Amino acid sequence: MALVGVSGRLAGCYCLRAVRSSLQVPALQLHISKTAMGACQKDFESAVNQVKLLKKDPGNEVKLKLYALYKQATEGPCNTPKPGLFDLINKAKWDAWNALGNLPKETARQNYVDLVSGLRSSSDSSSQVKSEADKKRAGYDTLVITSEDCITKIMLNRPAKKNALTTQMYREIMLALEAASKDDSTITVFTGNGDYYSSGNDLTNFTDIPPGGIEEKAKNSAILLRDFVDCFIDFPKPLVAVVNGPAVGIAVTILGLFDLVYASDRATFHTPFSHLGQTPEGCSSYTFPKIMGPAKAVEMLIFGKKLTAGEAYAQGLVTEVFPDSTFQKEVWTRLKAYSKLSQNAMHISKQIIRNHEKEKLHAINAEESRILQERWLSDECMNAVMDFFSRKAKL
Ligand SMILES: CCCC/C=C/CC(=O)SCCNC(=O)CCNC(=O)[C@H](O)C(C)(C)COP(=O)(O)OP(=O)(O)OC[C@H]1O[C@@H](n2cnc3c(N)ncnc32)[C@H](O)[C@@H]1OP(=O)(O)O
């Protein structure tokens, strides 16, 4: 999408002054560090000024992110009516701001400062060999994103919470997928930091109730879920899951939309929906019976049977299992070799395979999300969430 107008007055003040090659001015040598308090107003204002001095156009995607973070940092959550369907530029800007949800102003300021800091260092070193730090994508709080050897790696990064997926994380994953679909990598990889791949939906998502009450919460969550899964359905490049440890709930169901699933032999696959008063999502009501046959899909999706990596491989959900001791080495050697294959051929092949059923997948996703919206309002579901937090229940 050509977002030409976005560069005009982005971030309240973004305008690229290519002529001013003043990257050595004292303000730009400012060391921006993350403190427990987050970015102070002075750091933020300084970052806003640094944006004006960037020599290289950071691209529309980054400009949108800057715009959204600036608005969130200065005005709080999106407070303007959604622009019309054909007002493409303003709609993209509105979407970017709105996607930040209730992100606190303080966090938005910090993210803005971090993003600008990342832009500065990539601009400073554009003629040099990139360091590890340069490869790390800025602007994400809950993910670590790196690009190397034509592979973009999206790592879930809440190890202390077993990489449970918060609302912010769903949004960051959508942004990361959007970015990965356009970068020059050939393959995109998901993995988890720490001992878990992911424990699925963060159950605290259900405890943050908006002014409109639980009905509004359920409605917003269903929209978020549908949009999130849509991104996986539409993702154009080969998508690989490197399942480093146990996976629960939506972290499992979404695997049916991946192209390759490599698992450590420590990984387990658990979809305890009936224990939680919930129902399948991530198109698993369609992909799982197709992948493993209805009987085995029912064991997982209705009765919550937890599979070992070996069992998941036998059912066809996992492509290959590796011993945990050699997992990373073997998987990355394999992926690096694959990433050198013809980019166009791989992408076109994926489109041919996916296009057969894209429409169907979108319809199933919408239906699963609609049903879950109702389930989340049920006593069964609410009691299950309360039981988890009162430590009465653990999977
Ligand atoms: C908007 C879209 C909605 C899409 C819906 C999707 C449906 C699902 O994904 S259903 C699956 C939901 N997931 C769960 O029910 C898992 C709940 N977690 C557990 O049962 C256990 O934590 C565990 C079996 C995953 C791990 O147990 P373990 O004893 O090893 O570690 P813990 O001490 O329990 O965990 C450490 C830490 O992390 C917190 N945590 C882990 N998972 C979640 C989670 N899913 N939601 C919220 N918090 C989670 C756990 O509370 C601990 O926190 P504290 O250290 O603060 O106590």
Short mmCIF file of C-alpha atoms and ligand atoms in Angstrom, two decimals:
data_model
loop_
_atom_site.label_atom_id
_atom_site.label_comp_id
_atom_site.label_asym_id
_atom_site.label_seq_id
_atom_site.Cartn_x
_atom_site.Cartn_y
_atom_site.Cartn_z
CA MET A 1 0.00 0.00 0.00
CA ALA A 2 1.41 3.37 -0.92
CA LEU A 3 1.22 5.53 2.16
CA VAL A 4 2.78 8.54 0.54
CA GLY A 5 1.02 11.05 2.74
CA VAL A 6 2.19 9.42 5.93
CA SER A 7 5.67 10.87 5.65
CA GLY A 8 4.26 14.37 5.54
CA ARG A 9 3.47 15.07 9.15
CA LEU A 10 4.12 11.86 10.92
CA ALA A 11 4.64 11.55 14.67
CA GLY A 12 3.11 14.96 14.96
CA CYS A 13 6.29 16.34 13.50
CA TYR A 14 7.90 13.73 11.27
CA CYS A 15 9.48 15.25 8.25
CA LEU A 16 12.56 13.89 6.60
CA ARG A 17 15.23 16.46 6.08
CA ALA A 18 17.61 14.49 3.97
CA VAL A 19 19.85 17.48 3.44
CA ARG A 20 20.73 17.79 7.11
CA SER A 21 23.40 15.18 7.42
CA SER A 22 24.00 16.10 11.02
CA LEU A 23 24.04 12.72 12.67
CA GLN A 24 27.04 13.78 14.73
CA VAL A 25 25.30 16.63 16.53
CA PRO A 26 25.39 16.26 20.33
CA ALA A 27 21.68 15.50 20.63
CA LEU A 28 22.14 12.39 18.54
CA GLN A 29 24.95 11.08 20.67
CA LEU A 30 22.55 11.01 23.60
CA HIS A 31 22.62 7.65 25.28
CA ILE A 32 19.07 6.42 25.67
CA SER A 33 18.72 3.78 28.32
CA LYS A 34 15.74 1.90 29.65
CA THR A 35 15.20 2.77 33.28
CA ALA A 36 12.72 1.25 35.65
CA MET A 37 10.68 4.45 35.19
CA GLY A 38 10.71 4.13 31.39
CA ALA A 39 11.50 7.02 29.08
CA CYS A 40 11.24 10.43 30.68
CA GLN A 41 9.60 13.31 28.86
CA LYS A 42 13.04 14.75 28.02
CA ASP A 43 14.17 11.50 26.31
CA PHE A 44 10.90 11.43 24.43
CA GLU A 45 11.18 15.01 23.21
CA SER A 46 14.75 14.37 22.22
CA ALA A 47 13.67 11.29 20.23
CA VAL A 48 10.98 13.34 18.50
CA ASN A 49 13.67 15.79 17.42
CA GLN A 50 16.00 13.02 16.29
CA VAL A 51 13.35 11.69 13.94
CA LYS A 52 13.52 14.97 12.06
CA LEU A 53 17.21 14.45 11.53
CA LEU A 54 17.14 10.95 10.10
CA LYS A 55 19.02 10.78 6.83
CA LYS A 56 17.32 7.69 5.53
CA ASP A 57 13.56 7.29 5.02
CA PRO A 58 12.62 4.51 7.46
CA GLY A 59 9.74 3.33 5.28
CA ASN A 60 5.99 3.55 5.69
CA GLU A 61 5.68 0.73 8.16
CA VAL A 62 8.08 2.32 10.62
CA LYS A 63 6.57 5.74 10.05
CA LEU A 64 3.15 4.37 10.92
CA LYS A 65 4.55 2.83 14.08
CA LEU A 66 6.18 6.16 15.00
CA TYR A 67 2.94 7.98 14.33
CA ALA A 68 0.91 5.55 16.46
CA LEU A 69 3.36 5.61 19.36
CA TYR A 70 3.56 9.40 19.27
CA LYS A 71 -0.23 9.73 19.38
CA GLN A 72 -0.50 7.15 22.16
CA ALA A 73 2.28 8.82 24.14
CA THR A 74 0.76 12.29 23.86
CA GLU A 75 -2.99 11.66 23.69
CA GLY A 76 -3.48 8.16 25.07
CA PRO A 77 -5.67 5.49 23.40
CA CYS A 78 -7.13 6.24 19.96
CA ASN A 79 -9.95 8.75 20.44
CA THR A 80 -10.99 9.72 16.92
CA PRO A 81 -13.65 8.16 14.67
CA LYS A 82 -12.45 5.54 12.21
CA PRO A 83 -11.84 7.11 8.77
CA GLY A 84 -13.85 5.85 5.82
CA LEU A 85 -12.84 2.73 3.91
CA PHE A 86 -11.41 4.67 0.99
CA ASP A 87 -9.46 7.18 3.04
CA LEU A 88 -6.53 4.77 2.89
CA ILE A 89 -3.80 6.86 4.45
CA ASN A 90 -5.79 8.14 7.39
CA LYS A 91 -7.27 4.69 7.89
CA ALA A 92 -3.78 3.12 8.03
CA LYS A 93 -2.74 5.75 10.57
CA TRP A 94 -5.90 5.26 12.59
CA ASP A 95 -5.46 1.46 12.50
CA ALA A 96 -1.87 1.75 13.71
CA TRP A 97 -2.87 3.99 16.62
CA ASN A 98 -5.97 1.99 17.47
CA ALA A 99 -3.91 -1.24 17.47
CA LEU A 100 -2.02 0.05 20.50
CA GLY A 101 -5.20 -0.36 22.53
CA ASN A 102 -4.74 0.72 26.13
CA LEU A 103 -0.96 0.79 26.03
CA PRO A 104 -0.01 3.23 28.81
CA LYS A 105 1.39 6.62 27.72
CA GLU A 106 4.61 5.89 29.61
CA THR A 107 5.16 2.63 27.72
CA ALA A 108 4.34 4.30 24.42
CA ARG A 109 6.95 6.99 25.16
CA GLN A 110 9.52 4.32 25.97
CA ASN A 111 8.69 2.35 22.81
CA TYR A 112 8.98 5.52 20.74
CA VAL A 113 12.40 6.28 22.24
CA ASP A 114 13.55 2.67 21.65
CA LEU A 115 12.28 2.69 18.08
CA VAL A 116 14.08 5.94 17.27
CA SER A 117 17.21 4.66 18.96
CA GLY A 118 17.06 1.56 16.72
CA LEU A 119 16.55 3.72 13.64
CA ARG A 120 19.51 5.86 14.57
CA SER A 121 21.85 2.92 15.04
CA SER A 122 20.80 1.33 11.74
CA SER A 123 21.26 4.68 10.04
CA ASP A 124 24.67 5.18 11.70
CA SER A 125 25.91 1.79 10.57
CA SER A 126 24.27 1.55 7.18
CA SER A 127 27.62 1.25 5.45
CA GLN A 128 29.04 -1.14 7.99
CA VAL A 129 28.53 -4.83 8.60
CA LYS A 130 25.51 -5.10 10.87
CA SER A 131 26.14 -6.17 14.45
CA GLU A 132 23.87 -8.56 16.35
CA ALA A 133 22.21 -5.62 18.13
CA ASP A 134 21.46 -3.93 14.83
CA LYS A 135 19.67 -6.99 13.56
CA LYS A 136 17.25 -6.91 16.49
CA ARG A 137 14.11 -5.09 15.46
CA ALA A 138 13.11 -2.23 17.76
CA GLY A 139 9.59 -1.27 18.76
CA TYR A 140 8.41 -4.57 20.24
CA ASP A 141 7.99 -5.11 23.97
CA THR A 142 6.90 -8.71 24.08
CA LEU A 143 8.78 -10.16 21.11
CA VAL A 144 12.38 -10.36 20.01
CA ILE A 145 12.60 -10.12 16.25
CA THR A 146 15.78 -10.74 14.33
CA SER A 147 16.62 -11.19 10.67
CA GLU A 148 19.59 -13.23 9.55
CA ASP A 149 20.37 -15.52 6.63
CA CYS A 150 17.11 -14.51 4.91
CA ILE A 151 15.16 -15.78 7.92
CA THR A 152 13.04 -13.52 10.11
CA LYS A 153 12.70 -15.00 13.58
CA ILE A 154 9.82 -13.91 15.82
CA MET A 155 10.52 -15.02 19.37
CA LEU A 156 7.81 -14.85 22.04
CA ASN A 157 9.56 -13.17 24.94
CA ARG A 158 7.73 -13.53 28.27
CA PRO A 159 9.61 -16.53 29.61
CA ALA A 160 8.65 -15.84 33.26
CA LYS A 161 4.99 -16.21 32.24
CA LYS A 162 5.64 -19.19 29.97
CA ASN A 163 5.13 -16.91 26.97
CA ALA A 164 1.41 -16.58 27.68
CA LEU A 165 -0.11 -14.35 25.01
CA THR A 166 -1.32 -10.96 26.25
CA THR A 167 -3.50 -8.60 24.24
CA GLN A 168 -0.41 -6.51 23.53
CA MET A 169 1.41 -9.62 22.33
CA TYR A 170 -1.34 -10.57 19.86
CA ARG A 171 -1.11 -7.04 18.45
CA GLU A 172 2.68 -7.09 18.26
CA ILE A 173 2.59 -10.48 16.53
CA MET A 174 0.20 -9.08 13.92
CA LEU A 175 2.53 -6.13 13.33
CA ALA A 176 5.54 -8.46 13.16
CA LEU A 177 3.82 -10.71 10.61
CA GLU A 178 2.88 -7.71 8.52
CA ALA A 179 6.51 -6.52 8.59
CA ALA A 180 7.89 -10.00 7.86
CA SER A 181 5.56 -10.38 4.88
CA LYS A 182 7.26 -7.34 3.34
CA ASP A 183 10.89 -7.68 4.40
CA ASP A 184 13.48 -9.40 2.24
CA SER A 185 13.51 -12.67 4.19
CA THR A 186 12.40 -15.87 2.50
CA ILE A 187 11.16 -17.74 5.59
CA THR A 188 9.52 -16.62 8.85
CA VAL A 189 10.03 -18.55 12.05
CA PHE A 190 8.16 -18.49 15.37
CA THR A 191 9.71 -19.76 18.57
CA GLY A 192 9.59 -19.17 22.32
CA ASN A 193 12.16 -17.84 24.77
CA GLY A 194 12.74 -20.02 27.85
CA ASP A 195 11.40 -23.44 28.72
CA TYR A 196 7.95 -23.02 27.11
CA TYR A 197 6.95 -22.39 23.52
CA SER A 198 3.78 -20.76 24.84
CA SER A 199 1.13 -21.46 27.47
CA GLY A 200 -1.54 -20.01 25.16
CA ASN A 201 -3.88 -17.17 25.89
CA ASP A 202 -2.85 -15.17 28.94
CA LEU A 203 -5.75 -15.70 31.31
CA THR A 204 -5.30 -12.20 32.73
CA ASN A 205 -6.71 -11.00 29.40
CA PHE A 206 -10.08 -11.95 30.83
CA THR A 207 -9.64 -9.91 33.99
CA ASP A 208 -9.07 -6.51 32.39
CA ILE A 209 -12.72 -5.49 31.95
CA PRO A 210 -13.48 -2.28 29.97
CA PRO A 211 -16.21 0.25 30.94
CA GLY A 212 -18.66 -1.58 28.65
CA GLY A 213 -18.44 -4.66 30.89
CA ILE A 214 -17.73 -8.29 30.09
CA GLU A 215 -19.90 -8.26 26.96
CA GLU A 216 -17.69 -5.60 25.46
CA LYS A 217 -14.60 -7.51 26.60
CA ALA A 218 -15.85 -10.69 24.90
CA LYS A 219 -16.70 -8.80 21.74
CA ASN A 220 -13.29 -7.09 21.59
CA SER A 221 -11.51 -10.36 22.28
CA ALA A 222 -13.42 -12.12 19.49
CA ILE A 223 -12.42 -9.35 17.05
CA LEU A 224 -8.82 -9.56 18.19
CA LEU A 225 -8.82 -13.34 17.84
CA ARG A 226 -10.35 -13.22 14.36
CA ASP A 227 -7.87 -10.57 13.17
CA PHE A 228 -4.96 -12.45 14.70
CA VAL A 229 -5.81 -15.76 13.04
CA ASP A 230 -6.57 -13.99 9.73
CA CYS A 231 -2.95 -12.81 9.69
CA PHE A 232 -1.78 -16.44 9.79
CA ILE A 233 -4.25 -17.51 7.11
CA ASP A 234 -3.03 -14.75 4.78
CA PHE A 235 0.68 -14.88 5.57
CA PRO A 236 2.36 -15.22 2.17
CA LYS A 237 5.76 -16.76 3.01
CA PRO A 238 6.66 -20.18 4.38
CA LEU A 239 5.91 -20.06 8.11
CA VAL A 240 7.83 -22.34 10.45
CA ALA A 241 7.22 -23.11 14.14
CA VAL A 242 10.29 -24.06 16.14
CA VAL A 243 8.51 -25.53 19.15
CA ASN A 244 11.15 -25.41 21.87
CA GLY A 245 8.93 -26.63 24.74
CA PRO A 246 5.33 -27.20 25.83
CA ALA A 247 2.59 -25.49 23.83
CA VAL A 248 -0.95 -24.87 25.11
CA GLY A 249 -4.25 -23.64 23.66
CA ILE A 250 -4.02 -21.20 20.79
CA ALA A 251 -0.25 -21.78 20.53
CA VAL A 252 -1.16 -25.33 19.45
CA THR A 253 -4.24 -24.74 17.33
CA ILE A 254 -2.56 -22.12 15.16
CA LEU A 255 0.10 -24.69 14.22
CA GLY A 256 -2.41 -26.11 11.74
CA LEU A 257 -1.83 -22.95 9.69
CA PHE A 258 1.98 -23.27 9.69
CA ASP A 259 3.95 -24.83 6.83
CA LEU A 260 6.52 -26.64 8.96
CA VAL A 261 6.43 -27.55 12.65
CA TYR A 262 9.74 -28.65 14.18
CA ALA A 263 9.55 -29.81 17.78
CA SER A 264 12.01 -30.55 20.55
CA ASP A 265 11.31 -33.89 22.20
CA ARG A 266 10.54 -31.82 25.35
CA ALA A 267 7.55 -30.22 23.63
CA THR A 268 3.98 -31.21 24.44
CA PHE A 269 0.77 -30.18 22.69
CA HIS A 270 -2.29 -29.48 24.82
CA THR A 271 -5.66 -27.95 23.94
CA PRO A 272 -7.66 -28.16 27.20
CA PHE A 273 -10.69 -26.26 25.91
CA SER A 274 -13.36 -28.32 27.66
CA HIS A 275 -11.48 -27.89 30.96
CA LEU A 276 -11.75 -24.13 30.45
CA GLY A 277 -15.33 -23.99 29.21
CA GLN A 278 -14.01 -22.95 25.80
CA THR A 279 -14.10 -24.22 22.25
CA PRO A 280 -11.47 -24.59 19.48
CA GLU A 281 -10.00 -21.62 17.64
CA GLY A 282 -7.22 -20.94 15.13
CA CYS A 283 -9.21 -22.88 12.48
CA SER A 284 -8.35 -26.09 14.36
CA SER A 285 -11.96 -27.32 14.11
CA TYR A 286 -11.13 -27.71 10.40
CA THR A 287 -7.35 -28.18 10.21
CA PHE A 288 -6.99 -30.77 12.99
CA PRO A 289 -9.53 -33.31 11.62
CA LYS A 290 -7.95 -32.77 8.20
CA ILE A 291 -4.43 -33.30 9.51
CA MET A 292 -4.97 -36.18 11.95
CA GLY A 293 -8.43 -37.54 11.16
CA PRO A 294 -11.58 -36.81 13.18
CA ALA A 295 -11.02 -39.37 15.93
CA LYS A 296 -7.62 -38.07 17.00
CA ALA A 297 -8.74 -34.45 16.58
CA VAL A 298 -11.65 -35.11 18.94
CA GLU A 299 -9.30 -36.55 21.56
CA MET A 300 -7.31 -33.32 21.51
CA LEU A 301 -9.94 -30.66 20.92
CA ILE A 302 -12.86 -32.05 22.90
CA PHE A 303 -11.23 -34.24 25.54
CA GLY A 304 -8.05 -32.20 25.98
CA LYS A 305 -5.62 -35.11 25.50
CA LYS A 306 -2.07 -33.79 25.82
CA LEU A 307 0.24 -35.16 23.11
CA THR A 308 3.97 -35.74 23.41
CA ALA A 309 6.09 -34.47 20.53
CA GLY A 310 6.35 -38.05 19.23
CA GLU A 311 2.56 -38.47 19.29
CA ALA A 312 2.04 -35.11 17.59
CA TYR A 313 4.48 -36.24 14.90
CA ALA A 314 2.60 -39.53 14.48
CA GLN A 315 -0.65 -37.54 14.04
CA GLY A 316 0.91 -35.29 11.39
CA LEU A 317 0.71 -32.06 13.43
CA VAL A 318 4.50 -31.98 13.76
CA THR A 319 6.84 -32.27 10.77
CA GLU A 320 9.84 -33.61 12.65
CA VAL A 321 11.01 -34.15 16.23
CA PHE A 322 14.60 -33.55 17.36
CA PRO A 323 16.39 -34.44 20.60
CA ASP A 324 16.36 -31.37 22.83
CA SER A 325 20.17 -31.45 23.17
CA THR A 326 20.68 -30.87 19.44
CA PHE A 327 17.35 -29.22 18.62
CA GLN A 328 18.51 -25.65 17.94
CA LYS A 329 21.60 -26.67 15.98
CA GLU A 330 19.80 -29.18 13.75
CA VAL A 331 16.76 -27.02 13.11
CA TRP A 332 18.68 -23.87 12.24
CA THR A 333 21.08 -25.73 9.96
CA ARG A 334 18.06 -27.10 8.11
CA LEU A 335 16.30 -23.74 7.93
CA LYS A 336 19.39 -21.91 6.70
CA ALA A 337 19.64 -24.38 3.83
CA TYR A 338 15.94 -23.95 3.00
CA SER A 339 16.21 -20.16 3.12
CA LYS A 340 18.57 -20.24 0.14
CA LEU A 341 15.95 -21.81 -2.13
CA SER A 342 14.21 -19.66 -4.71
CA GLN A 343 12.18 -17.06 -2.87
CA ASN A 344 9.65 -16.61 -5.65
CA ALA A 345 9.13 -20.32 -6.18
CA MET A 346 8.56 -20.88 -2.47
CA HIS A 347 6.09 -18.02 -2.16
CA ILE A 348 4.16 -18.93 -5.27
CA SER A 349 3.99 -22.57 -4.18
CA LYS A 350 2.61 -21.49 -0.82
CA GLN A 351 -0.04 -19.36 -2.53
CA ILE A 352 -1.09 -22.28 -4.73
CA ILE A 353 -1.46 -24.57 -1.72
CA ARG A 354 -3.20 -21.99 0.51
CA ASN A 355 -5.47 -20.40 -2.10
CA HIS A 356 -7.51 -23.60 -2.41
CA GLU A 357 -9.00 -23.02 0.99
CA LYS A 358 -8.32 -19.45 2.03
CA GLU A 359 -11.94 -18.40 1.84
CA LYS A 360 -13.03 -21.43 3.80
CA LEU A 361 -10.42 -20.78 6.49
CA HIS A 362 -11.58 -17.17 6.90
CA ALA A 363 -15.19 -18.33 7.27
CA ILE A 364 -14.21 -20.97 9.84
CA ASN A 365 -12.15 -18.43 11.75
CA ALA A 366 -15.07 -16.01 11.89
CA GLU A 367 -17.40 -18.75 13.11
CA GLU A 368 -15.00 -20.06 15.77
CA SER A 369 -14.44 -16.50 17.04
CA ARG A 370 -18.18 -15.85 17.17
CA ILE A 371 -18.79 -19.01 19.18
CA LEU A 372 -15.95 -18.21 21.57
CA GLN A 373 -17.38 -14.76 22.18
CA GLU A 374 -20.41 -16.53 23.68
CA ARG A 375 -18.34 -19.12 25.55
CA TRP A 376 -16.27 -16.43 27.29
CA LEU A 377 -19.48 -15.14 28.88
CA SER A 378 -20.39 -18.56 30.26
CA ASP A 379 -20.12 -19.39 33.96
CA GLU A 380 -17.98 -22.41 33.07
CA CYS A 381 -15.36 -20.26 31.43
CA MET A 382 -15.35 -17.56 34.08
CA ASN A 383 -15.08 -20.15 36.87
CA ALA A 384 -12.16 -21.84 35.10
CA VAL A 385 -10.28 -18.54 34.87
CA MET A 386 -10.99 -17.74 38.52
CA ASP A 387 -9.86 -21.24 39.53
CA PHE A 388 -6.54 -20.69 37.77
CA PHE A 389 -5.89 -17.44 39.57
CA SER A 390 -6.99 -18.78 42.93
CA ARG A 391 -4.48 -21.60 42.32
CA LYS A 392 -7.19 -24.24 42.52
CA ALA A 393 -6.52 -25.40 38.97
CA LYS A 394 -3.49 -25.84 36.80
CA LEU A 395 -3.38 -27.83 33.60
C1 LIG B 1 -8.08 -12.99 22.63
C2 LIG B 1 -7.78 -14.31 22.02
C3 LIG B 1 -8.14 -15.45 22.90
C4 LIG B 1 -7.71 -16.75 22.32
C5 LIG B 1 -8.04 -17.91 23.19
C6 LIG B 1 -7.23 -18.95 23.32
C7 LIG B 1 -7.55 -20.11 24.21
C8 LIG B 1 -6.35 -20.67 24.89
O1 LIG B 1 -5.20 -20.43 24.58
S1 LIG B 1 -6.73 -21.74 26.17
C9 LIG B 1 -5.21 -22.01 27.03
C10 LIG B 1 -4.99 -21.03 28.12
N1 LIG B 1 -3.84 -21.41 28.88
C11 LIG B 1 -3.91 -21.99 30.08
O2 LIG B 1 -4.97 -22.27 30.59
C12 LIG B 1 -2.60 -22.27 30.76
C13 LIG B 1 -2.61 -21.80 32.18
N2 LIG B 1 -1.32 -22.07 32.79
C14 LIG B 1 -1.04 -23.21 33.46
O3 LIG B 1 -1.83 -24.10 33.58
C15 LIG B 1 0.35 -23.30 34.03
O4 LIG B 1 0.85 -22.03 34.26
C16 LIG B 1 1.31 -24.10 33.11
C17 LIG B 1 0.90 -25.56 33.08
C18 LIG B 1 1.33 -23.52 31.70
C19 LIG B 1 2.77 -24.00 33.66
O5 LIG B 1 2.78 -24.45 34.99
P1 LIG B 1 4.13 -24.28 35.86
O6 LIG B 1 3.84 -24.78 37.22
O7 LIG B 1 5.27 -24.87 35.14
O8 LIG B 1 4.39 -22.70 35.89
P2 LIG B 1 3.52 -21.58 36.61
O9 LIG B 1 4.13 -21.26 37.94
O10 LIG B 1 2.09 -21.92 36.62
O11 LIG B 1 3.72 -20.36 35.60
C20 LIG B 1 4.71 -19.34 35.77
C21 LIG B 1 4.00 -18.00 35.76
O12 LIG B 1 3.36 -17.84 34.51
C22 LIG B 1 1.96 -17.57 34.70
N3 LIG B 1 1.21 -18.16 33.58
C23 LIG B 1 1.54 -19.26 32.88
N4 LIG B 1 0.64 -19.46 31.91
C24 LIG B 1 -0.26 -18.47 32.00
C25 LIG B 1 -1.42 -18.14 31.26
N5 LIG B 1 -1.83 -18.87 30.21
N6 LIG B 1 -2.11 -17.05 31.61
C26 LIG B 1 -1.71 -16.27 32.65
N7 LIG B 1 -0.60 -16.54 33.40
C27 LIG B 1 0.10 -17.63 33.07
C28 LIG B 1 1.63 -18.25 36.02
O13 LIG B 1 0.48 -17.68 36.58
C29 LIG B 1 2.90 -17.92 36.81
O14 LIG B 1 2.80 -16.58 37.20
P3 LIG B 1 3.33 -16.10 38.63
O15 LIG B 1 4.80 -16.43 38.64
O16 LIG B 1 3.04 -14.67 38.70
O17 LIG B 1 2.58 -16.92 39.66
#
